[in-house]
Tab-separated table of C-alpha atoms in Angstrom:
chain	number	residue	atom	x	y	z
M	1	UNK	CA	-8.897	-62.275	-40.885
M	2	UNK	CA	-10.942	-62.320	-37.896
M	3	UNK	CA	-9.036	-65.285	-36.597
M	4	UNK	CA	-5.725	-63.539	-37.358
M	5	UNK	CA	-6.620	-60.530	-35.197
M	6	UNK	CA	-8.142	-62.885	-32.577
M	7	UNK	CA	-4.582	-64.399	-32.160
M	8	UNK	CA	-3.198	-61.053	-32.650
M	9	UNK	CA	-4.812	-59.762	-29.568
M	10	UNK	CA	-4.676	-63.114	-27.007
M	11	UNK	CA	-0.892	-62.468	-27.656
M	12	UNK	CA	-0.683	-59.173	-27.010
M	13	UNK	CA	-2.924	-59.769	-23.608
M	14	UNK	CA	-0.228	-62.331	-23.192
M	15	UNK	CA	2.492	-59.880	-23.618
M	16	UNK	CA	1.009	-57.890	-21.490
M	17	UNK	CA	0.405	-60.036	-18.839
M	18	UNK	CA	4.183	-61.839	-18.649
M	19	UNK	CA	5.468	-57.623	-18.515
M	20	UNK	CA	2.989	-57.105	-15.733
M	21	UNK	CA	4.380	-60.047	-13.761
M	22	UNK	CA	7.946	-59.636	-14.809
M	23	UNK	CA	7.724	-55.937	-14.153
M	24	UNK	CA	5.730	-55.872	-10.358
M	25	UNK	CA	7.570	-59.054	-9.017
M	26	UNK	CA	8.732	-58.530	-5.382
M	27	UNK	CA	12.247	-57.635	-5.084
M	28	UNK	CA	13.810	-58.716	-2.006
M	29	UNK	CA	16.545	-56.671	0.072
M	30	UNK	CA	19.406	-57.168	-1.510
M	31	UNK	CA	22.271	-56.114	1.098
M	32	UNK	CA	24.347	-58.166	3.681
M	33	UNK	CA	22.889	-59.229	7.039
M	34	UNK	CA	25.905	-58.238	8.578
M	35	UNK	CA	27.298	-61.888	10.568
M	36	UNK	CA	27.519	-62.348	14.198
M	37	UNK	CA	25.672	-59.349	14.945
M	38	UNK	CA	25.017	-58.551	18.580
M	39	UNK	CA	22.107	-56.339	18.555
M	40	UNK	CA	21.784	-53.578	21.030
M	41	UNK	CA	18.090	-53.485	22.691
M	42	UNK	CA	18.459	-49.486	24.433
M	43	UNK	CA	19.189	-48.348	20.480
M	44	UNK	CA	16.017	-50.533	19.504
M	45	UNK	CA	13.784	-48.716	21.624
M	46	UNK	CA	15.451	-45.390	20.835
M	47	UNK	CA	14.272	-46.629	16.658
M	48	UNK	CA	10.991	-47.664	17.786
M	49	UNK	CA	10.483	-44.400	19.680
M	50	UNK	CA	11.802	-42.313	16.673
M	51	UNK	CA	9.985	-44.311	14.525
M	52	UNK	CA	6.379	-44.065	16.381
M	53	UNK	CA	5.447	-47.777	15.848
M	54	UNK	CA	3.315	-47.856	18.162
M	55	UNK	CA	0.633	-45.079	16.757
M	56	UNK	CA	-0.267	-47.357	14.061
M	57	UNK	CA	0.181	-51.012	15.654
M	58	UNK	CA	-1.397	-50.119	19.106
M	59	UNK	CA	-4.563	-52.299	19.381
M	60	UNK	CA	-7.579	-51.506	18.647
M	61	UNK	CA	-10.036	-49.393	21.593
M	62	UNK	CA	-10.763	-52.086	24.769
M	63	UNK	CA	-8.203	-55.198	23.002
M	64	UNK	CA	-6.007	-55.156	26.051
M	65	UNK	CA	-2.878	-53.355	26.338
M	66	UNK	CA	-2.785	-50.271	24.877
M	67	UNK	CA	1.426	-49.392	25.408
M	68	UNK	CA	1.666	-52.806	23.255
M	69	UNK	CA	1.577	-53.351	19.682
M	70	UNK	CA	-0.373	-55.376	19.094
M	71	UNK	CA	-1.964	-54.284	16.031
M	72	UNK	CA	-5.687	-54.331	15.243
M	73	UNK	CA	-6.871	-50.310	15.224
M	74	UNK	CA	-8.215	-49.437	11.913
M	75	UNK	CA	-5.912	-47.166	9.735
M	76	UNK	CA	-7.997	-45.049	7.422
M	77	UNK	CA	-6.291	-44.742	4.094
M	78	UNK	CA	-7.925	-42.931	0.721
M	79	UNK	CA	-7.674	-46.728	-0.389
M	80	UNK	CA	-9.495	-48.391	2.188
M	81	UNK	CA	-9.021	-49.189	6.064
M	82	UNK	CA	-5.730	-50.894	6.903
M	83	UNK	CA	-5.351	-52.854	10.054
M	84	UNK	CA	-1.653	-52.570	10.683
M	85	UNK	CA	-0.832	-56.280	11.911
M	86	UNK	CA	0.716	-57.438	15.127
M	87	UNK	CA	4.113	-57.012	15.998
M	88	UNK	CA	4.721	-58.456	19.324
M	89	UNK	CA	7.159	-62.075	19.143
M	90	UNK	CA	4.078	-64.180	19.464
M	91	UNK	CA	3.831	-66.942	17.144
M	92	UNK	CA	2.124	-67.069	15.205
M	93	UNK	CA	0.286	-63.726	15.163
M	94	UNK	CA	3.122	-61.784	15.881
M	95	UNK	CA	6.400	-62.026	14.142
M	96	UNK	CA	8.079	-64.375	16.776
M	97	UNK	CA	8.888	-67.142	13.716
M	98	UNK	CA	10.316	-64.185	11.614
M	99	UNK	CA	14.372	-64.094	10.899
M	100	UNK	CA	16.586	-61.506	10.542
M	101	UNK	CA	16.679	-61.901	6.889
M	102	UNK	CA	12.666	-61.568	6.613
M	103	UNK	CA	12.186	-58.920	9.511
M	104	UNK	CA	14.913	-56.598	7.475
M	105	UNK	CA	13.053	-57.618	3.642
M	106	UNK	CA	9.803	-56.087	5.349
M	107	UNK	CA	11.570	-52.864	6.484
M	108	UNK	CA	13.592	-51.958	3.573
M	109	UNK	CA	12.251	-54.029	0.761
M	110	UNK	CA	8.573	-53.756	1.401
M	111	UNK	CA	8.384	-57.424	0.817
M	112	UNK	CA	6.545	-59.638	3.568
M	113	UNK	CA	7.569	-63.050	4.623
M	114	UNK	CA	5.528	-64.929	2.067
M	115	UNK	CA	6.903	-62.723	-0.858
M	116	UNK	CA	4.043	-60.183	-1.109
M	117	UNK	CA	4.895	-56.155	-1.571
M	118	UNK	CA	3.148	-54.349	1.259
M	119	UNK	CA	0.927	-51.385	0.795
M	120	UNK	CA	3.198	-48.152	1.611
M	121	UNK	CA	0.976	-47.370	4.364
M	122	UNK	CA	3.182	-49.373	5.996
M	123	UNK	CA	6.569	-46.349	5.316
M	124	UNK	CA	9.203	-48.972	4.392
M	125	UNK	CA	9.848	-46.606	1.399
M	126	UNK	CA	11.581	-44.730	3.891
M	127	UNK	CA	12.696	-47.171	6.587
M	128	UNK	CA	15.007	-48.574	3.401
M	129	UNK	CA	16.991	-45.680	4.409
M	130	UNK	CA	17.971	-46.823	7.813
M	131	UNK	CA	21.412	-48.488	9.075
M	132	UNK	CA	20.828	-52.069	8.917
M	133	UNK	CA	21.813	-52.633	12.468
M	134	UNK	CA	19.572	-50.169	13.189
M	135	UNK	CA	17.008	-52.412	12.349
M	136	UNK	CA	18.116	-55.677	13.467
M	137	UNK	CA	18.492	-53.678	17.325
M	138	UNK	CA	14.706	-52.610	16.204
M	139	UNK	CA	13.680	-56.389	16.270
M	140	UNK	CA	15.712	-56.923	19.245
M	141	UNK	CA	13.454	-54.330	20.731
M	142	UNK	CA	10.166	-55.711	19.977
M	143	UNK	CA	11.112	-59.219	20.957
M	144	UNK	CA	12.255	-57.976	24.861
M	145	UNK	CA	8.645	-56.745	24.351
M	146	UNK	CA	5.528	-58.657	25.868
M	147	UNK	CA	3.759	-61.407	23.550
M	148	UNK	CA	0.607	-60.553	22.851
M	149	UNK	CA	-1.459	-63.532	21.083
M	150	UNK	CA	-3.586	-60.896	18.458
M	151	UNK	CA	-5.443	-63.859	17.041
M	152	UNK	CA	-8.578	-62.454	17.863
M	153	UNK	CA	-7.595	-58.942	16.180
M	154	UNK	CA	-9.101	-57.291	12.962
M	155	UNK	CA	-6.609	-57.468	10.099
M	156	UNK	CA	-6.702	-56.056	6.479
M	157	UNK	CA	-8.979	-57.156	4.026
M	158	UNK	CA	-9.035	-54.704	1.078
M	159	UNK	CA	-11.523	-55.386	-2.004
M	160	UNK	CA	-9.153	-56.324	-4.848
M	161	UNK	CA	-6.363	-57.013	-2.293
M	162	UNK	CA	-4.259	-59.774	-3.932
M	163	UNK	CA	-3.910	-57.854	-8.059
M	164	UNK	CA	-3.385	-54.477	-6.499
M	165	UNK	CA	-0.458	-56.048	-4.226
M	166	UNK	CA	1.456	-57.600	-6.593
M	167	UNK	CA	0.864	-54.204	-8.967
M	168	UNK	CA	2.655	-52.643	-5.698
M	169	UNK	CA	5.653	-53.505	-7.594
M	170	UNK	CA	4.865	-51.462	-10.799
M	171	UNK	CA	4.362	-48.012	-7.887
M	172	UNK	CA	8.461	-49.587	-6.347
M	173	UNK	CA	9.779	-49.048	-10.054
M	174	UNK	CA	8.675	-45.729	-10.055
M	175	UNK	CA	8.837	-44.822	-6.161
M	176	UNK	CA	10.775	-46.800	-4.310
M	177	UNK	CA	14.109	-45.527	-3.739
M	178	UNK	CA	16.415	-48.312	-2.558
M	179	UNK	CA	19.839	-46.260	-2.276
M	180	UNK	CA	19.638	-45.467	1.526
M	181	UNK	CA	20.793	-42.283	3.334
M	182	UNK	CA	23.253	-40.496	2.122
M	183	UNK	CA	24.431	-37.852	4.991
M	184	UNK	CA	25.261	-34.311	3.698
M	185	UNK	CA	29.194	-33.898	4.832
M	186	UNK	CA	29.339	-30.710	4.982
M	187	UNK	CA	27.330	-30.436	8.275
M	188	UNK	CA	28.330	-31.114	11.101
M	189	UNK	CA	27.543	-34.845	13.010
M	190	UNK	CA	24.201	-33.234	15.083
M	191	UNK	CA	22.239	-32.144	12.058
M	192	UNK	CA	23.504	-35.383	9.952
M	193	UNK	CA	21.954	-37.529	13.145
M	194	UNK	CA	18.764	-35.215	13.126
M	195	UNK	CA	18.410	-35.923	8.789
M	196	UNK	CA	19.149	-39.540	9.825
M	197	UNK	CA	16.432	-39.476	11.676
M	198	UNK	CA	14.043	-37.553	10.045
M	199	UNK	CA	14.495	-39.329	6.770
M	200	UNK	CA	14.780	-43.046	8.054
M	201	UNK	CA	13.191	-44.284	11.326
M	202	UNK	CA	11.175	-40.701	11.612
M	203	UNK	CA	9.609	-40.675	8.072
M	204	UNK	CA	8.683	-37.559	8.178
M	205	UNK	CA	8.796	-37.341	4.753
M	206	UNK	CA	6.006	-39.461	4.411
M	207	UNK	CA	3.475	-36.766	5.687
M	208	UNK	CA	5.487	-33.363	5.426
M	209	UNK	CA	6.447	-34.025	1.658
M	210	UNK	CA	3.690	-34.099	-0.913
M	211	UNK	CA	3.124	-36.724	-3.378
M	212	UNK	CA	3.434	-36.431	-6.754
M	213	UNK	CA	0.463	-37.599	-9.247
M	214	UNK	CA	1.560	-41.269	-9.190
M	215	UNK	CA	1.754	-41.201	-4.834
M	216	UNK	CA	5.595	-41.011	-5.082
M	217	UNK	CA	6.882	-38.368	-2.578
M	218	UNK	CA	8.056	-35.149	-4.345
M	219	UNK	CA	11.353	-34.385	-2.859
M	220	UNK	CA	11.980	-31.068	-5.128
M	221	UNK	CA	9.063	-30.016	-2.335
M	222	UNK	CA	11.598	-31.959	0.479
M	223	UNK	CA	9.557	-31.239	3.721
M	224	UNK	CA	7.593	-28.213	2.561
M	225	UNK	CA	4.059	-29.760	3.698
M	226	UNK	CA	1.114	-30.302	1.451
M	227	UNK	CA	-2.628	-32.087	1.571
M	228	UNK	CA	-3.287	-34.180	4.660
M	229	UNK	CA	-2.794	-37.693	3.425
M	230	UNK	CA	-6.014	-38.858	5.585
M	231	UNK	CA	-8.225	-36.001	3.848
M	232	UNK	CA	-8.809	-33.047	5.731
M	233	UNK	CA	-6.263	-29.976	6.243
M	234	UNK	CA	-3.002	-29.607	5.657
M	235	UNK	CA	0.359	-30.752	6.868
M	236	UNK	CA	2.369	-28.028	7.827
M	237	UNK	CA	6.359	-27.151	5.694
M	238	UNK	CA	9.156	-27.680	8.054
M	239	UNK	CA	10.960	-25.358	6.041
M	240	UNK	CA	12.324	-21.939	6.679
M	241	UNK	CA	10.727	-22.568	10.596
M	242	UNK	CA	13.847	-19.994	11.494
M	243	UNK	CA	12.729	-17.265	8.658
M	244	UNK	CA	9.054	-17.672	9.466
M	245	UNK	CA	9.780	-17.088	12.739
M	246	UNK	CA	7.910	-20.442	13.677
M	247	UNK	CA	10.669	-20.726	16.508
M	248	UNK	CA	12.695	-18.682	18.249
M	249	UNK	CA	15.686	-21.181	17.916
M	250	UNK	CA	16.776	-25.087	17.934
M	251	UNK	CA	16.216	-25.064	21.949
M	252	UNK	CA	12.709	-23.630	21.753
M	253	UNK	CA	11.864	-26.282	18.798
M	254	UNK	CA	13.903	-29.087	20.695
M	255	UNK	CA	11.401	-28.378	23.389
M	256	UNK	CA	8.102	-28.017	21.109
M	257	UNK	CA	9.078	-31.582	19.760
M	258	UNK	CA	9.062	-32.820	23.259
M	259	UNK	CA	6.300	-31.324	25.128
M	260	UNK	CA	3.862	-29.812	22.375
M	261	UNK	CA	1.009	-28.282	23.313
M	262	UNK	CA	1.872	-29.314	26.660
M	263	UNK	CA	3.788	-26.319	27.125
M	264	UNK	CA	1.759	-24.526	25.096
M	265	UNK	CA	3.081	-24.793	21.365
M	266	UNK	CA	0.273	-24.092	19.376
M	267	UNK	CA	-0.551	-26.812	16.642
M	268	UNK	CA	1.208	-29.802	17.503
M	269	UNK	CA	-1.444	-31.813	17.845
M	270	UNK	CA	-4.005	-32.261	15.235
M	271	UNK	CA	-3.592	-34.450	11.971
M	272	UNK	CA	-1.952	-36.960	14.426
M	273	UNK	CA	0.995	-35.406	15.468
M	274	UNK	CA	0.264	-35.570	19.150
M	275	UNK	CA	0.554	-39.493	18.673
M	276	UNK	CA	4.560	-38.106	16.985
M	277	UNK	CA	5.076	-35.596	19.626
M	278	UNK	CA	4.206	-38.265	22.759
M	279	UNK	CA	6.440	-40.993	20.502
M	280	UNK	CA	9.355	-37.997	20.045
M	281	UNK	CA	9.409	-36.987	24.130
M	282	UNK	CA	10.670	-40.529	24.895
M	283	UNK	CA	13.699	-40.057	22.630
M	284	UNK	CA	16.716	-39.219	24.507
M	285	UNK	CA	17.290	-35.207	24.525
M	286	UNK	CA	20.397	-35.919	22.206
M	287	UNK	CA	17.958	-37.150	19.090
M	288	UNK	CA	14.885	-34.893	19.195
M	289	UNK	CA	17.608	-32.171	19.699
M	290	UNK	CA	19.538	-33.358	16.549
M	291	UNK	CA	15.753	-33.652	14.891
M	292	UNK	CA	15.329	-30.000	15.964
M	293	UNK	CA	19.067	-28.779	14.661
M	294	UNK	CA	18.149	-30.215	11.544
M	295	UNK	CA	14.801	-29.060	10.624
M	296	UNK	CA	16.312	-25.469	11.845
M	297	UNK	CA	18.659	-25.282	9.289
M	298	UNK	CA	15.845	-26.003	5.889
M	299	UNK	CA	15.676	-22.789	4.888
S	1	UNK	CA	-60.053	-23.320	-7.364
S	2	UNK	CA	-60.359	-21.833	-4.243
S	3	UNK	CA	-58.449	-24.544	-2.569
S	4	UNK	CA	-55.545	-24.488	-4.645
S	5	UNK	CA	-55.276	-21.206	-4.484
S	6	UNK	CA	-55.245	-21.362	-0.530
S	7	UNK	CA	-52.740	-24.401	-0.671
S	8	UNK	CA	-50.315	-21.976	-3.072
S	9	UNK	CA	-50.701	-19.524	0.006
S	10	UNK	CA	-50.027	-21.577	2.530
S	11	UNK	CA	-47.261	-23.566	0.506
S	12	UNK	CA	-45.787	-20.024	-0.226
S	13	UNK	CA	-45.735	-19.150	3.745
S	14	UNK	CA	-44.736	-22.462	4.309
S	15	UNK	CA	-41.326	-21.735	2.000
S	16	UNK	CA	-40.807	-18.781	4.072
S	17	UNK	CA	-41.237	-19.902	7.137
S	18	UNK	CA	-39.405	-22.645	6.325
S	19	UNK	CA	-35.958	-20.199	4.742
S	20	UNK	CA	-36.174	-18.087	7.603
S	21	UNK	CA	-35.966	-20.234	10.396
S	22	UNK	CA	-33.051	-22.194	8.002
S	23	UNK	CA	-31.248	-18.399	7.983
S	24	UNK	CA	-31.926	-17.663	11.881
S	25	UNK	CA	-30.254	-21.171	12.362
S	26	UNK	CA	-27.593	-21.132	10.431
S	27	UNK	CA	-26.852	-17.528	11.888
S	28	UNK	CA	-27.112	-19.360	15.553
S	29	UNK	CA	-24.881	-21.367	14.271
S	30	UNK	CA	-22.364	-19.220	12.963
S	31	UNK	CA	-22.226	-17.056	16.005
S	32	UNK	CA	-21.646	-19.888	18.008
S	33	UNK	CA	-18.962	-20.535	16.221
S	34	UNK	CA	-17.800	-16.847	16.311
S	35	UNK	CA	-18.650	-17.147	19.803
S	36	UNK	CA	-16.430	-20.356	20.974
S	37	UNK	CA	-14.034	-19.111	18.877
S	38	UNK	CA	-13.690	-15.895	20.514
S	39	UNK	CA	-13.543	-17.828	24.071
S	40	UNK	CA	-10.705	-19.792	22.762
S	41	UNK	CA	-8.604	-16.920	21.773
S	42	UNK	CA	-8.959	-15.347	25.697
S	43	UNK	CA	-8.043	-19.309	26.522
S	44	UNK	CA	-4.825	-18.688	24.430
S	45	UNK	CA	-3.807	-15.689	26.019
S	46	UNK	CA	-4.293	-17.230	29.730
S	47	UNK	CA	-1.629	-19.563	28.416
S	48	UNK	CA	0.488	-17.142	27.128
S	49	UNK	CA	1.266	-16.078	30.348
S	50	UNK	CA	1.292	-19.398	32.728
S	51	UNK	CA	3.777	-20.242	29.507
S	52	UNK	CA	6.029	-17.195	29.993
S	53	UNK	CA	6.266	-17.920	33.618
S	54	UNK	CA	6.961	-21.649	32.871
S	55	UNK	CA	9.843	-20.597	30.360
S	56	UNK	CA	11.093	-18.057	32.980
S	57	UNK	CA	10.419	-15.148	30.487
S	58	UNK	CA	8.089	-13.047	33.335
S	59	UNK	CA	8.877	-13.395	36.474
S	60	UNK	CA	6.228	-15.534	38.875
S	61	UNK	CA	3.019	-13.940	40.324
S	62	UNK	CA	0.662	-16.072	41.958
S	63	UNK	CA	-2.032	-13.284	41.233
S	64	UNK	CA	-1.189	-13.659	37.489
S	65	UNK	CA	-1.191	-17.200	37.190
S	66	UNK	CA	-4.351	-17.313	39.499
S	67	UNK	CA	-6.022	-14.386	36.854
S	68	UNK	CA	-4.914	-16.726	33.736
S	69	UNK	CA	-5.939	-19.726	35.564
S	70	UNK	CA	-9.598	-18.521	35.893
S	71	UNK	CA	-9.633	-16.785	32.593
S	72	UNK	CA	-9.021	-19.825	31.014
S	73	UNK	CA	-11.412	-21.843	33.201
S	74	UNK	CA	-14.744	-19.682	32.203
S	75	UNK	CA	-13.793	-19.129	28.655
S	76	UNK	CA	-13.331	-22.948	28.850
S	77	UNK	CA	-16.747	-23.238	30.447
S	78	UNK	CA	-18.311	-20.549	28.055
S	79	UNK	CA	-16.765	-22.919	24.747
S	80	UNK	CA	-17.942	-25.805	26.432
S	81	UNK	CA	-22.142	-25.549	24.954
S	82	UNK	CA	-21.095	-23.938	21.798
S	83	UNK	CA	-20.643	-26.902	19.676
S	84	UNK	CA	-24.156	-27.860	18.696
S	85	UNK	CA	-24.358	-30.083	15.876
S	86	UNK	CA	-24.225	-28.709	12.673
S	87	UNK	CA	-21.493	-26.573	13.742
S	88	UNK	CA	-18.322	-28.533	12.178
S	89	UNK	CA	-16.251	-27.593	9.183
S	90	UNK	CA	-18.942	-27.452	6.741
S	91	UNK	CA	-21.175	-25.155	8.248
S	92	UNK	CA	-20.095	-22.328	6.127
S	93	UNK	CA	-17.218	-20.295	8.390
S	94	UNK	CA	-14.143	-21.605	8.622
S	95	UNK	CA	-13.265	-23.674	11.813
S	96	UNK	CA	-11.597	-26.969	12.994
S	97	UNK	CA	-14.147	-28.523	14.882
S	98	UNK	CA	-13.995	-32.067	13.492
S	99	UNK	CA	-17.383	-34.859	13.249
S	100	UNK	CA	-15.813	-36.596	15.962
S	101	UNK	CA	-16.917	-34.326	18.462
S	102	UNK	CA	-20.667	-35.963	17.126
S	103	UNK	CA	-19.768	-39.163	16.855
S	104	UNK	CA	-18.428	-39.002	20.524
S	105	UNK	CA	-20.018	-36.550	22.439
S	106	UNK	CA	-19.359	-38.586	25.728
S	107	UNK	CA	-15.573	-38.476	24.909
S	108	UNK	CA	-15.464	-34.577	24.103
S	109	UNK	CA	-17.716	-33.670	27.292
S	110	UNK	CA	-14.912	-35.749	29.292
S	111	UNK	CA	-12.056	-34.067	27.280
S	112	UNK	CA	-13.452	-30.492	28.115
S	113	UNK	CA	-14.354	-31.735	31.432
S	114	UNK	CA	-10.282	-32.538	32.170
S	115	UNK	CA	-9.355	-29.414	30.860
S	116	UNK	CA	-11.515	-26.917	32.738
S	117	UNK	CA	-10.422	-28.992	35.865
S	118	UNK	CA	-6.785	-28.826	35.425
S	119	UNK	CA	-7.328	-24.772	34.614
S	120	UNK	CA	-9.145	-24.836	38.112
S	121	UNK	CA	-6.359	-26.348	39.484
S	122	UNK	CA	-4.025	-23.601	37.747
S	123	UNK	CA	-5.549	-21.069	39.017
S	124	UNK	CA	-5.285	-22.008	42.759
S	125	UNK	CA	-1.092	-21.965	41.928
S	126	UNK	CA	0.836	-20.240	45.045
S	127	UNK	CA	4.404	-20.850	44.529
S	128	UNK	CA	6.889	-21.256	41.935
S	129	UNK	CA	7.458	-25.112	41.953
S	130	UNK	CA	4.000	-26.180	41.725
S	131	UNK	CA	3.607	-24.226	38.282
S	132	UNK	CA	4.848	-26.836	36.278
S	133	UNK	CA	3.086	-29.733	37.636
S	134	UNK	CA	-0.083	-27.984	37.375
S	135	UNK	CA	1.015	-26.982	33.436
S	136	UNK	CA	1.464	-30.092	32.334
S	137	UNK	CA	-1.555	-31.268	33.433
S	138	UNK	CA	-3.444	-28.125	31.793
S	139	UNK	CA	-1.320	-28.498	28.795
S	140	UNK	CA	-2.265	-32.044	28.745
S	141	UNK	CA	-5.982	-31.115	28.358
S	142	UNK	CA	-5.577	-28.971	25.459
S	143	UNK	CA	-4.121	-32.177	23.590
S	144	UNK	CA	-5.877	-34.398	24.759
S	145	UNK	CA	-8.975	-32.124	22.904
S	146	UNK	CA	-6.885	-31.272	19.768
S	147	UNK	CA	-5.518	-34.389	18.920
S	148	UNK	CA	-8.799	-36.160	18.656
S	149	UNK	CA	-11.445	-33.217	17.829
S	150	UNK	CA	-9.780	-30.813	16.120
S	151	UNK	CA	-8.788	-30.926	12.372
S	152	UNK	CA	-5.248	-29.818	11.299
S	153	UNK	CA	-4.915	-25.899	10.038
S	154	UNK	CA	-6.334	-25.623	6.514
């Protein structure tokens, strides 16, 4: 009898064990690189810009360059401190040795070069939204970029690193939205750019939408601010800015996004949003305009 | 006998002495809070106006922008000593004053330091085309304090 139940439950741990793997293994991208493609630096930068790479991989205080990223400055997370990695073409501490194929897995499948998920402080949950060539001009960028040998940098080492990565893939199942961005027709082409952006190479959504119990962003709260994911305060709703009077119109928030408190808009700052707001002034006037005919119209 | 009874008294006075100077602190501390606070607000409105005349939405006065220039300078200088320690978020009155400001004291001197300069420099403003210059270096300041010593809105 004992014996029986013995077996009963080794097989059931078994069970359990072959669903764990089966369900969190690391699914790779699974669209088309597409062939030949030229990739255009100038819209690189524009991503990396939109996309504020550099406030998490800049290195860490006194490790050299600071307009490089080079990774290394500690990332405080309510799981533990992240040291976002460097991603400069230097091989082999950089991602010079990457390909296309692995660069794009990382962006939009969360999945690194050697087949691990990455931790979604790293917001490939929502750069899986962005044009493909978007990203492949992104890598373009950051290889016209300086090589900086980060050998000597601080990386991640999390207690319990390697079990909760590959469980990673049980939080994909129930977060990870792989169907990209879908525009909204019926606007016009400014405010689909500015939701482009926003949702993909921006994600915004990452702060300004709160999470939901199992840390999946809540989009029936799309953008209507919550808890500060690094603790203290609150991230502010980008909704119903025009109702609430936040701003006056697009212009006036067109020119919040790109000077902040610089010309004196209140609150654009703290939480680190001056790090977004110094990223967002080197967009071209086009962009953080379409950001700021977007957000206008969230009622 | 007797000498427990005297170290009850003193033990007692001691308890007292001990709450009351905790209350008289913690009511320094939460007018200097009230206090900074109130300095900040007169810093806000010195802005309002160099930022209306930056925006074109008053017309330029040199004797305005050299009034909101100073008025942010001393209320600037008057904030500047009213962050002792024990003064952050949890000292009982709401305010955004993050442990940073501690943990770096050297770096928040320097911030405030940059700020009440480039108000200084505000306030000597004489003409229309150096306003903006002069702005962005003031506006400059006032991130370069929130971003890394102030917490976001609760």
């Amino acid at each position: 009898m004992r014996k029986k139940a013995a077996l009963l439950l080794a097989s059931a741990c078994l069970v359990g064990a072959v669903a764990f793997m089966v369900l969190s293994a690391p699914q790779p991208f699974n669209g088309v690189l597409p062939p030949g493609y030229q990739p255009d630096v100038a819209n690189g930068k524009v991503m990396y810009d939109a996309g504020g790479c550099i406030s998490c991989h800049k290195p860490d205080k006194g490790q050299g360059d600071a307009s490089l990223p080079s990774g290394g400055a500690p990332l405080p997370t309510p799981i533990g401190v992240f040291y976002p990695p460097n991603i400069t073409g230097d091989k082999p501490s950089g991602i010079g040795d990457w390909s296309d194929g692995q660069f794009v897995n990382a962006m939009m499948a969360g999945v690194s070069p050697d087949g691990q998920h990455y931790f979604p402080a790293f917001p490939f949950t929502s750069y899986a939204r962005m044009k493909i060539t978007d990203v492949l001009d992104l890598k373009a960028y950051l290889m016209s970029l300086k090589n900086v040998d980060a050998s000597s940098h601080k990386t991640t080492s999390l207690f319990g690193a390697p079990l909760l990565r590959r469980g990673l893939g049980l939080w994909k199942r129930l977060n990870f939205e792989r169907s990209g961005f879908v525009p909204d027709k019926t606007q016009t082409p400014e405010i689909i750019r500015g939701a482009y952006l926003v949702a993909g190479p921006g994600h915004c959504n990452e702060c300004h939408t709160p999470r939901n119990i199992s840390m999946g962003l809540d989009f029936s709260r799309h953008l209507a601010g919550g808890p500060h994911p690094e603790g203290k305060g609150k991230v502010p709703s980008l909704r119903g800015l025009k109702e609430r009077k936040r701003f006056s119109s697009v212009d006036d928030l067109n020119s919040a996004l790109r000077f902040g408190e610089i010309l004196g808009y209140e609150d654009m700052s703290s939480g680190g949003m001056g790090d977004v707001q110094t990223n967002m002034s080197k967009l071209p006037e086009t962009d953080s305009k379409a950001i700021a005919a977007y957000l206008f119209s969230l009622k | 006998m007797m000498i427990s009874k005297f170290m009850k008294t003193v033990a007692v006075f001691g308890a007292v002495a001990f709450i009351t100077t905790g209350v008289a602190q913690a009511d320094g501390h939460l007018g200097k809070i009230k206090e900074r606070q109130a300095a900040m607000k007169e810093v806000g409105a010195g802005m309002k106006v160099i930022v209306g005349t930056a925006k074109g939405e008053m017309a330029f006065d040199a004797a305005a922008i050299h009034k909101a220039g100073m008025q942010i300078k001393t209320n600037l200088e008057k904030a500047s000593p009213l962050f002792p320690e024990g003064t952050g978020e949890d000292a009982g009155v709401e305010n955004r004053a993050m442990p940073e400001i501690w943990l770096d004291t050297e770096g928040f001197a320097a911030a405030m330091k940059k700020a009440i300069a480039a108000a200084d420099n505000m306030a000597g403003v004489q003409k229309q085309a150096d306003l903006m210059p002069a702005l962005g270096q003031l506006g400059a300041g006032c991130k370069g304090c929130h971003e890394k010593f102030r917490t976001p809105k609760k």
